[in-house]
Every structure is written in structure tokens, then in C-alpha cells.
Amino acid sequence: MLKTPELSMNPKRKVKTKCHGEVREWNDREEAKDFFFEAMMYSDGSEHDRYSAIYIQLIHGLSFCTDEED
């Protein structure tokens, strides 16, 4: 049986991110998660907040992840 996080995760590997106004398309969601996790770990303040917002959206399976607030 699948665990809850696996059920809620978007099965598509491709994902788009928008950070600092730059849109980037990733062919592999895991690669994007690794990139934003590392960026989050090596930053602080508002940069850390931007990267962590995108990382959290990636974990939740969104197909378009952005650092912009609604």
C-alpha cells in the first residue's frame, strides 16, 4: 500500500519553477528538489524564504512552483 505522501505527490517528473522572476523547466522533479534544498541550506533571510517556499511546493507535488506571494 502507498503511504500518504506518495499518494498526494504529482506523478509527472517535469516541473516549472519561478525564482527571482526567472522561469526554469526541470525534466526531473528530484533534481529540482535537490537544487532548491541545497540553495535553502546555504542561504539565509529572504533568500532562504524564497528557496524554502519553492522546495515546499515541490514536495507537495505542484507542477508550477514560485517564490511569489499571493
XYZ file of C-alpha atoms in Angstrom:
70
model
C 0.000 0.000 0.000
C 1.189 3.510 -0.769
C 1.930 5.924 2.018
C 0.065 9.252 2.122
C 2.923 11.418 0.725
C 3.227 9.092 -2.266
C -0.495 9.324 -2.957
C -0.507 13.122 -2.891
C 2.629 13.555 -4.998
C 2.291 14.607 -8.613
C 3.373 11.622 -10.752
C 4.734 13.857 -13.517
C 8.504 14.198 -13.485
C 8.549 17.604 -15.218
C 8.076 20.765 -13.207
C 8.450 24.518 -13.748
C 9.860 26.878 -11.162
C 9.915 30.652 -10.986
C 12.538 32.158 -8.710
C 13.620 35.817 -8.800
C 11.452 36.217 -11.913
C 13.353 33.522 -13.838
C 11.259 30.607 -15.093
C 13.073 27.306 -15.392
C 11.725 23.984 -16.633
C 13.062 20.838 -14.997
C 12.799 17.396 -16.599
C 13.242 15.718 -13.230
C 11.369 16.796 -10.090
C 14.010 15.183 -7.857
C 16.744 17.279 -9.466
C 14.740 20.438 -8.803
C 14.124 19.389 -5.192
C 17.838 18.747 -4.677
C 18.742 22.124 -6.186
C 16.301 24.124 -4.042
C 17.098 22.127 -0.893
C 20.804 22.883 -1.264
C 20.100 26.546 -2.065
C 17.866 26.734 1.005
C 20.576 25.240 3.238
C 23.262 27.687 2.051
C 21.186 30.858 2.305
C 19.593 32.963 4.999
C 16.999 35.693 5.382
C 14.773 36.446 2.418
C 16.805 34.178 0.101
C 16.184 31.258 2.445
C 12.468 32.080 2.482
C 12.300 32.133 -1.341
C 14.064 28.796 -1.764
C 12.155 27.095 1.033
C 8.803 28.240 -0.415
C 9.643 26.610 -3.740
C 11.024 23.489 -2.058
C 7.827 23.018 -0.048
C 5.723 23.405 -3.186
C 7.882 20.795 -4.940
C 7.376 18.369 -2.061
C 3.608 18.861 -2.294
C 3.675 17.943 -5.991
C 2.750 21.246 -7.635
C 3.587 21.423 -11.349
C 4.443 25.160 -11.158
C 6.334 26.383 -8.105
C 7.063 30.048 -7.428
C 8.615 32.259 -4.793
C 5.980 34.964 -5.309
C 3.428 35.606 -2.597
C -0.250 35.774 -3.489
